[in-house]
Amino acid sequence: MGEEWDGKSVITARNLCKMYGPHLALDDVNLEIPPGAVGILGPNGAGKSTLFKCLLGLITTTSGEGTVLGYDIRTEGDKIRSRIGYMPEYDALDPDLSAIDQVRYAGELLGMNPAHATRRAHEVLEYVGLKDQRYRKIETYSTGMKQAAKLACALVHDPDVLICDEPTNGLDQRAREFMLQTLRRTVSEGNRSVLMSSHVMDDVQEVCDRIVMIHNGRIVVQRRIEDLARQIEREIEISVWGGASRMQQELESRGFVVRRLGRVLRVDRADDNTTRNILEAAVSADVQVRQMQEYEPDLEDIFLLIMERLGAEVRSTSDLMTAAHTGGDRDE
Ligand SMILES: Nc1ncnc2c1ncn2[C@@H]1O[C@H](COP(=O)(O)OP(=O)(O)OP(=O)(O)O)[C@@H](O)[C@H]1O
Ligand SMILES: [Mg+2]
């Protein structure tokens, strides 16, 4: 561990900026990440992979500073990489190798002696569910098996922190479940810290207790998931028959913030009188309220709400896969 490490923050970043030519990919990033599982969520091009590469010391930062386990990301990348397992988003496997050779090789590259690397390769391949297929060439692997093999490579040296860039990418439901369960186990039984990125709130929710949302290279939210719901104002959801737009106008003229989804209106709950005010508005607008309930936002809603406020055109987290870039383009 770094000499200065206090054991509290696994990762810190202060005013971290990264430019690719003229394009600002990380914009004044400040982070304070304690041990545990953290999900990094953001649309395509938000800067998730760039952030990981900066933290691993794989690319140089333009300005600002950061630490991982107390090590300086600018000068101690080699020490960081020896204590961190990194599962990159791209396919980093050699198709000609068997999984066992690939993982052993990854261990040796990280400085393990051959006997130790071999022993660990068997262990981690079993851990990620590839015990029976470990002697097969990677070129015969499915996408799910390749992702599992990448995870095995990242775990071979028994790292304190695991950084996974979109670990569920391309996985079907079963493989996805297994991947998320393995990551969860790594945190709960292995007592390791995990930092994972995803487009999908559901993935993050299954593994992580904290979330970092990133948008156009800026950190927009950084907090415990359980606190996130509390931060969002409650809404009251009503369904009306006929005159939904009349009702919306009436409510808005009374100063309420209204979101309309067809027949369903969601009204910001201003105070204890909101319910009564809604009923009065219904009388004035001459519409019938069929249903009224306090609306409990789930994480997906919260995420969408936050993105809406930021002006990102995103309708669901799966949309993030195709969301329009607002940042610069990759060198293509
Ligand atoms: N090597 C590079 N050269 C130039 N621009 C780059 C480079 N790598 C990334 N970028 C740009 O930096 C921004 C952030 O990219 P990054 O890959 O970190 O995003 P991401 O959040 O990981 O996206 P995705 O969800 O698509 O993986 C994007 O606008 C991207 O086009
Ligand atoms: Mg990425």
Coordinates of C-alpha atoms and ligand atoms in Angstrom, one line a residue:
M1 CA 0.0 0.0 0.0
G2 CA 1.1 3.6 -0.5
E3 CA 2.9 5.1 2.5
E4 CA 0.2 7.7 2.9
W5 CA -2.7 5.4 2.6
D6 CA -5.2 5.9 5.4
G7 CA -7.3 2.9 4.5
K8 CA -10.4 5.0 4.1
S9 CA -10.5 5.9 0.4
V10 CA -9.6 3.2 -2.0
I11 CA -9.6 5.8 -4.8
T12 CA -9.3 9.6 -4.7
A13 CA -9.2 12.1 -7.5
R14 CA -8.7 15.8 -7.2
N15 CA -9.4 18.2 -10.1
L16 CA -8.6 15.5 -12.5
C17 CA -8.7 16.5 -16.2
K18 CA -7.9 14.5 -19.3
M19 CA -7.7 15.9 -22.8
Y20 CA -7.4 13.9 -26.0
G21 CA -6.1 16.6 -28.3
P22 CA -8.6 19.5 -28.0
H23 CA -11.3 17.2 -26.5
L24 CA -11.9 17.3 -22.8
A25 CA -12.8 13.7 -21.8
L26 CA -12.5 14.2 -18.0
D27 CA -13.5 17.6 -16.7
D28 CA -12.4 18.4 -13.2
V29 CA -13.2 15.0 -11.7
N30 CA -13.2 14.8 -7.9
L31 CA -13.7 11.4 -6.3
E32 CA -13.6 9.9 -2.8
I33 CA -14.3 6.2 -3.0
P34 CA -14.3 4.1 0.2
P35 CA -13.8 0.3 0.2
G36 CA -16.8 -1.7 -1.2
A37 CA -18.5 -1.9 -4.5
V38 CA -19.0 1.2 -6.7
G39 CA -20.8 1.4 -10.0
I40 CA -19.8 4.0 -12.6
L41 CA -22.8 4.8 -14.8
G42 CA -22.9 7.0 -17.8
P43 CA -23.8 7.1 -21.5
N44 CA -21.5 6.3 -24.4
G45 CA -18.5 8.6 -24.4
A46 CA -19.1 9.9 -20.9
G47 CA -15.6 9.1 -19.9
K48 CA -15.9 5.9 -17.9
S49 CA -13.1 4.0 -19.6
T50 CA -10.9 7.1 -19.7
L51 CA -11.4 7.4 -15.9
F52 CA -10.3 3.8 -15.4
K53 CA -7.3 4.1 -17.6
C54 CA -6.2 7.2 -15.7
L55 CA -6.7 5.5 -12.3
L56 CA -4.6 2.6 -13.5
G57 CA -1.8 4.9 -14.7
L58 CA -2.2 3.5 -18.2
I59 CA -2.7 6.9 -19.7
T60 CA -1.3 10.2 -18.4
T61 CA -3.6 12.7 -17.0
T62 CA -3.6 16.3 -18.3
S63 CA -3.9 17.9 -14.9
G64 CA -5.0 17.2 -11.3
E65 CA -4.1 14.3 -9.1
G66 CA -5.3 11.0 -7.8
T67 CA -4.5 8.0 -5.7
V68 CA -5.4 4.4 -5.7
L69 CA -4.7 2.5 -2.4
G70 CA -2.6 5.6 -1.5
Y71 CA -0.4 5.3 -4.6
D72 CA 0.0 8.3 -6.9
I73 CA -1.7 7.6 -10.3
R74 CA 0.8 9.8 -12.1
T75 CA 4.0 8.1 -10.8
E76 CA 3.1 4.8 -9.3
G77 CA 1.1 3.1 -12.0
D78 CA 3.2 -0.1 -11.8
K79 CA 2.5 -0.5 -8.1
I80 CA -1.2 0.3 -8.7
R81 CA -1.4 -2.3 -11.4
S82 CA 0.2 -4.9 -9.1
R83 CA -2.6 -4.5 -6.5
I84 CA -5.5 -4.0 -8.9
G85 CA -7.2 -6.4 -11.2
Y86 CA -8.3 -4.7 -14.5
M87 CA -10.9 -6.2 -16.8
P88 CA -10.8 -3.9 -19.9
E89 CA -13.8 -3.3 -22.1
Y90 CA -12.0 -4.6 -25.2
D91 CA -11.1 -8.2 -25.9
A92 CA -7.6 -8.6 -24.5
L93 CA -7.4 -12.4 -24.9
D94 CA -5.2 -14.4 -27.3
P95 CA -7.4 -16.7 -29.2
D96 CA -4.6 -19.2 -29.8
L97 CA -4.1 -19.8 -26.1
S98 CA -6.0 -22.2 -23.8
A99 CA -7.7 -20.3 -20.9
I100 CA -5.3 -21.9 -18.5
D101 CA -2.2 -20.7 -20.4
Q102 CA -3.8 -17.3 -20.9
V103 CA -4.5 -16.8 -17.2
R104 CA -1.1 -18.2 -16.2
Y105 CA 0.6 -15.8 -18.7
A106 CA -1.4 -12.9 -17.2
G107 CA -0.1 -13.8 -13.8
E108 CA 3.5 -14.1 -15.0
L109 CA 3.3 -10.7 -16.6
L110 CA 2.2 -9.4 -13.2
G111 CA 5.4 -10.8 -11.7
M112 CA 4.2 -14.1 -10.3
N113 CA 6.6 -17.1 -10.5
P114 CA 5.4 -19.8 -12.9
A115 CA 4.4 -22.3 -10.3
H116 CA 2.3 -19.8 -8.3
A117 CA 0.8 -18.4 -11.5
T118 CA -0.2 -21.9 -12.6
R119 CA -1.8 -22.8 -9.2
R120 CA -3.7 -19.5 -9.2
A121 CA -4.8 -19.9 -12.8
H122 CA -6.6 -23.2 -11.9
E123 CA -8.2 -21.6 -8.8
V124 CA -9.5 -18.5 -10.5
L125 CA -10.8 -20.4 -13.6
E126 CA -12.8 -22.5 -11.3
Y127 CA -14.0 -19.4 -9.5
V128 CA -15.3 -17.8 -12.7
G129 CA -17.1 -21.0 -13.7
L130 CA -14.6 -22.2 -16.4
K131 CA -13.1 -25.2 -14.6
D132 CA -14.3 -27.8 -17.2
Q133 CA -13.4 -25.7 -20.2
R134 CA -10.0 -24.4 -19.0
Y135 CA -7.9 -26.4 -21.4
R136 CA -9.9 -25.3 -24.5
K137 CA -8.5 -22.7 -26.8
I138 CA -10.1 -19.3 -26.3
E139 CA -11.0 -19.1 -30.0
T140 CA -13.7 -21.7 -29.2
Y141 CA -15.2 -19.7 -26.4
S142 CA -18.5 -17.9 -26.4
T143 CA -18.7 -14.2 -25.5
G144 CA -19.8 -15.1 -22.0
M145 CA -16.9 -17.5 -21.5
K146 CA -14.5 -14.8 -22.9
Q147 CA -15.8 -12.3 -20.4
A148 CA -15.3 -14.9 -17.6
A149 CA -11.8 -15.6 -18.8
K150 CA -11.0 -11.8 -18.8
L151 CA -12.3 -11.7 -15.2
A152 CA -10.0 -14.7 -14.3
C153 CA -7.0 -12.8 -15.7
A154 CA -7.9 -9.8 -13.6
L155 CA -8.1 -11.9 -10.5
V156 CA -5.0 -14.1 -10.9
H157 CA -2.8 -12.1 -8.7
D158 CA -5.4 -11.8 -5.9
P159 CA -5.8 -8.0 -6.2
D160 CA -7.3 -5.8 -3.5
V161 CA -9.3 -3.9 -5.9
L162 CA -11.0 -5.1 -9.1
I163 CA -11.8 -2.6 -11.9
C164 CA -14.2 -4.0 -14.4
D165 CA -15.1 -2.0 -17.6
E166 CA -18.6 -3.1 -18.6
P167 CA -18.3 -6.7 -17.4
T168 CA -21.8 -7.7 -18.6
N169 CA -21.3 -6.4 -22.1
G170 CA -22.7 -8.9 -24.7
L171 CA -23.8 -11.4 -22.0
D172 CA -27.1 -13.2 -22.1
Q173 CA -29.3 -13.3 -19.0
R174 CA -27.7 -16.4 -17.5
A175 CA -24.1 -15.4 -18.1
R176 CA -24.9 -11.9 -16.9
E177 CA -26.4 -13.2 -13.6
F178 CA -23.3 -15.4 -13.1
M179 CA -21.0 -12.5 -13.7
L180 CA -22.8 -10.2 -11.3
Q181 CA -23.0 -12.9 -8.7
T182 CA -19.2 -13.5 -9.0
L183 CA -18.5 -9.8 -8.6
R184 CA -20.8 -9.7 -5.6
R185 CA -19.0 -12.7 -4.0
T186 CA -15.7 -11.0 -4.6
V187 CA -16.9 -8.1 -2.5
S188 CA -18.9 -10.0 0.2
E189 CA -16.8 -13.1 0.7
G190 CA -13.5 -12.0 -0.7
N191 CA -13.7 -8.7 1.1
R192 CA -12.3 -6.9 -2.0
S193 CA -13.3 -3.6 -3.5
V194 CA -14.9 -3.6 -6.9
L195 CA -15.3 -0.6 -9.3
M196 CA -17.5 -1.5 -12.3
S197 CA -18.9 0.5 -15.2
S198 CA -22.1 -0.2 -16.9
H199 CA -24.8 1.3 -19.1
V200 CA -27.4 -0.5 -17.1
M201 CA -28.6 0.6 -13.8
D202 CA -29.9 -2.9 -13.0
D203 CA -26.3 -4.3 -13.1
V204 CA -25.0 -1.7 -10.8
Q205 CA -27.9 -2.1 -8.4
E206 CA -27.2 -5.8 -8.1
V207 CA -23.6 -5.5 -7.1
C208 CA -22.9 -2.0 -5.8
D209 CA -23.7 0.0 -2.7
R210 CA -22.5 3.3 -4.2
I211 CA -22.9 4.9 -7.5
V212 CA -21.0 7.5 -9.5
M213 CA -22.8 9.0 -12.5
I214 CA -20.7 10.6 -15.2
H215 CA -21.8 12.7 -18.0
N216 CA -19.7 14.6 -20.6
G217 CA -16.6 13.9 -18.5
R218 CA -18.1 15.4 -15.3
I219 CA -19.1 13.6 -12.2
V220 CA -22.8 14.5 -11.6
V221 CA -23.7 12.2 -8.8
Q222 CA -21.5 10.4 -6.2
R223 CA -23.3 8.8 -3.3
R224 CA -24.7 5.7 -1.6
I225 CA -27.5 4.1 -3.6
E226 CA -29.8 4.1 -0.6
D227 CA -29.3 7.8 -0.1
L228 CA -30.0 8.5 -3.8
A229 CA -33.7 7.8 -3.6
R230 CA -34.1 10.2 -0.6
Q231 CA -32.5 13.0 -2.5
I232 CA -35.2 13.0 -5.1
E233 CA -38.5 14.8 -4.4
R234 CA -41.5 12.5 -4.0
E235 CA -44.1 12.7 -6.7
I236 CA -47.8 11.9 -6.6
E237 CA -49.0 9.8 -9.5
I238 CA -52.5 10.2 -10.7
S239 CA -54.5 8.7 -13.6
V240 CA -57.3 10.6 -15.1
W241 CA -59.9 9.7 -17.7
G242 CA -60.1 12.3 -20.5
G243 CA -58.8 15.8 -20.1
A244 CA -55.2 14.8 -19.1
S245 CA -53.8 17.8 -20.8
R246 CA -56.5 20.1 -19.3
M247 CA -55.6 18.7 -15.9
Q248 CA -51.9 19.3 -16.6
Q249 CA -52.6 22.9 -17.5
E250 CA -54.7 23.4 -14.4
L251 CA -52.0 22.0 -12.2
E252 CA -49.3 24.0 -13.8
S253 CA -51.4 27.2 -13.5
R254 CA -51.4 26.4 -9.8
G255 CA -47.7 26.3 -9.7
F256 CA -47.1 22.5 -9.7
V257 CA -44.4 20.7 -11.6
V258 CA -46.1 18.0 -13.7
R259 CA -44.7 15.2 -15.8
R260 CA -47.2 13.6 -18.2
L261 CA -47.0 10.0 -19.4
G262 CA -50.2 9.6 -21.5
R263 CA -53.1 9.4 -19.1
V264 CA -50.8 9.3 -16.1
L265 CA -49.6 12.5 -14.5
R266 CA -46.8 12.8 -11.9
V267 CA -47.0 15.8 -9.8
D268 CA -44.1 17.0 -7.5
R269 CA -45.3 16.6 -3.9
A270 CA -44.9 20.1 -2.6
D271 CA -46.3 19.6 0.9
D272 CA -49.0 17.8 2.8
N273 CA -51.7 19.8 1.0
T274 CA -50.7 18.5 -2.5
T275 CA -53.2 15.7 -2.5
R276 CA -56.1 18.1 -1.7
N277 CA -54.8 20.6 -4.2
I278 CA -54.8 17.9 -6.9
L279 CA -58.4 17.0 -6.2
E280 CA -59.4 20.7 -6.3
A281 CA -57.6 21.1 -9.6
A282 CA -59.5 18.1 -10.9
V283 CA -62.8 19.7 -10.0
S284 CA -61.8 23.0 -11.8
A285 CA -60.6 21.1 -14.9
D286 CA -63.7 18.9 -14.8
V287 CA -61.8 15.6 -15.0
Q288 CA -62.1 12.4 -13.0
V289 CA -59.2 11.2 -11.0
R290 CA -59.2 7.4 -11.2
Q291 CA -56.2 6.7 -9.1
M292 CA -53.8 8.6 -6.9
Q293 CA -50.7 7.3 -5.2
E294 CA -47.4 8.4 -3.8
Y295 CA -44.9 7.5 -6.4
E296 CA -41.7 5.7 -5.2
P297 CA -39.0 6.2 -7.8
D298 CA -36.8 3.3 -8.5
L299 CA -33.2 3.8 -9.4
E300 CA -33.9 3.7 -13.1
D301 CA -36.3 6.6 -12.7
I302 CA -33.8 8.5 -10.6
F303 CA -31.1 8.1 -13.2
L304 CA -33.5 9.2 -16.0
L305 CA -34.6 12.2 -14.0
I306 CA -31.0 13.2 -13.4
M307 CA -30.1 12.8 -17.1
E308 CA -33.3 14.7 -18.0
R309 CA -32.2 17.6 -15.9
L310 CA -28.8 17.5 -17.6
G311 CA -30.4 17.7 -21.0
A312 CA -29.3 14.2 -22.1
E313 CA -31.7 12.6 -24.5
V314 CA -32.1 9.3 -22.8
R315 CA -35.3 7.4 -22.4
S316 CA -34.1 4.3 -20.6
T317 CA -30.8 3.0 -19.5
S318 CA -30.7 0.6 -22.4
D319 CA -31.0 3.7 -24.6
L320 CA -27.6 4.7 -23.3
M321 CA -26.1 2.2 -25.7
T322 CA -27.3 4.4 -28.6
A323 CA -27.5 7.8 -26.9
A324 CA -26.2 10.6 -29.1
H325 CA -22.7 11.8 -28.3
T326 CA -22.4 15.3 -27.2
G327 CA -18.6 15.0 -26.7
G328 CA -15.9 14.7 -29.3
D329 CA -15.3 11.7 -31.4
R330 CA -12.9 8.9 -31.0
D331 CA -10.0 9.0 -33.4
E332 CA -11.9 7.4 -36.3
Ligands
LIG1 N1 -7.8 7.6 -27.7 C1 -8.7 8.6 -27.8 N2 -8.5 9.6 -28.6 C2 -9.4 10.6 -28.8 N3 -10.5 10.7 -28.1 C3 -10.8 9.7 -27.3 C4 -9.9 8.6 -27.1 N4 -10.5 7.7 -26.2 C5 -11.7 8.3 -25.9 N5 -11.9 9.4 -26.5 C6 -13.1 10.3 -26.4 O1 -13.2 10.6 -25.0 C7 -14.5 10.6 -24.6 C8 -14.7 9.6 -23.4 O2 -14.5 8.3 -24.0 P1 -14.6 7.0 -23.1 O3 -14.2 5.8 -23.9 O4 -13.8 7.2 -21.8 O5 -16.1 6.9 -22.8 P2 -17.0 5.7 -22.1 O6 -17.8 6.4 -21.0 O7 -16.1 4.6 -21.7 O8 -17.9 5.3 -23.3 P3 -18.5 3.8 -23.7 O9 -19.7 3.7 -22.9 O10 -18.8 4.0 -25.2 O11 -17.5 2.8 -23.4 C9 -15.4 10.3 -25.8 O12 -15.8 11.5 -26.4 C10 -14.3 9.6 -26.7 O13 -14.7 9.8 -28.1
MG2 MG -16.0 2.7 -22.2

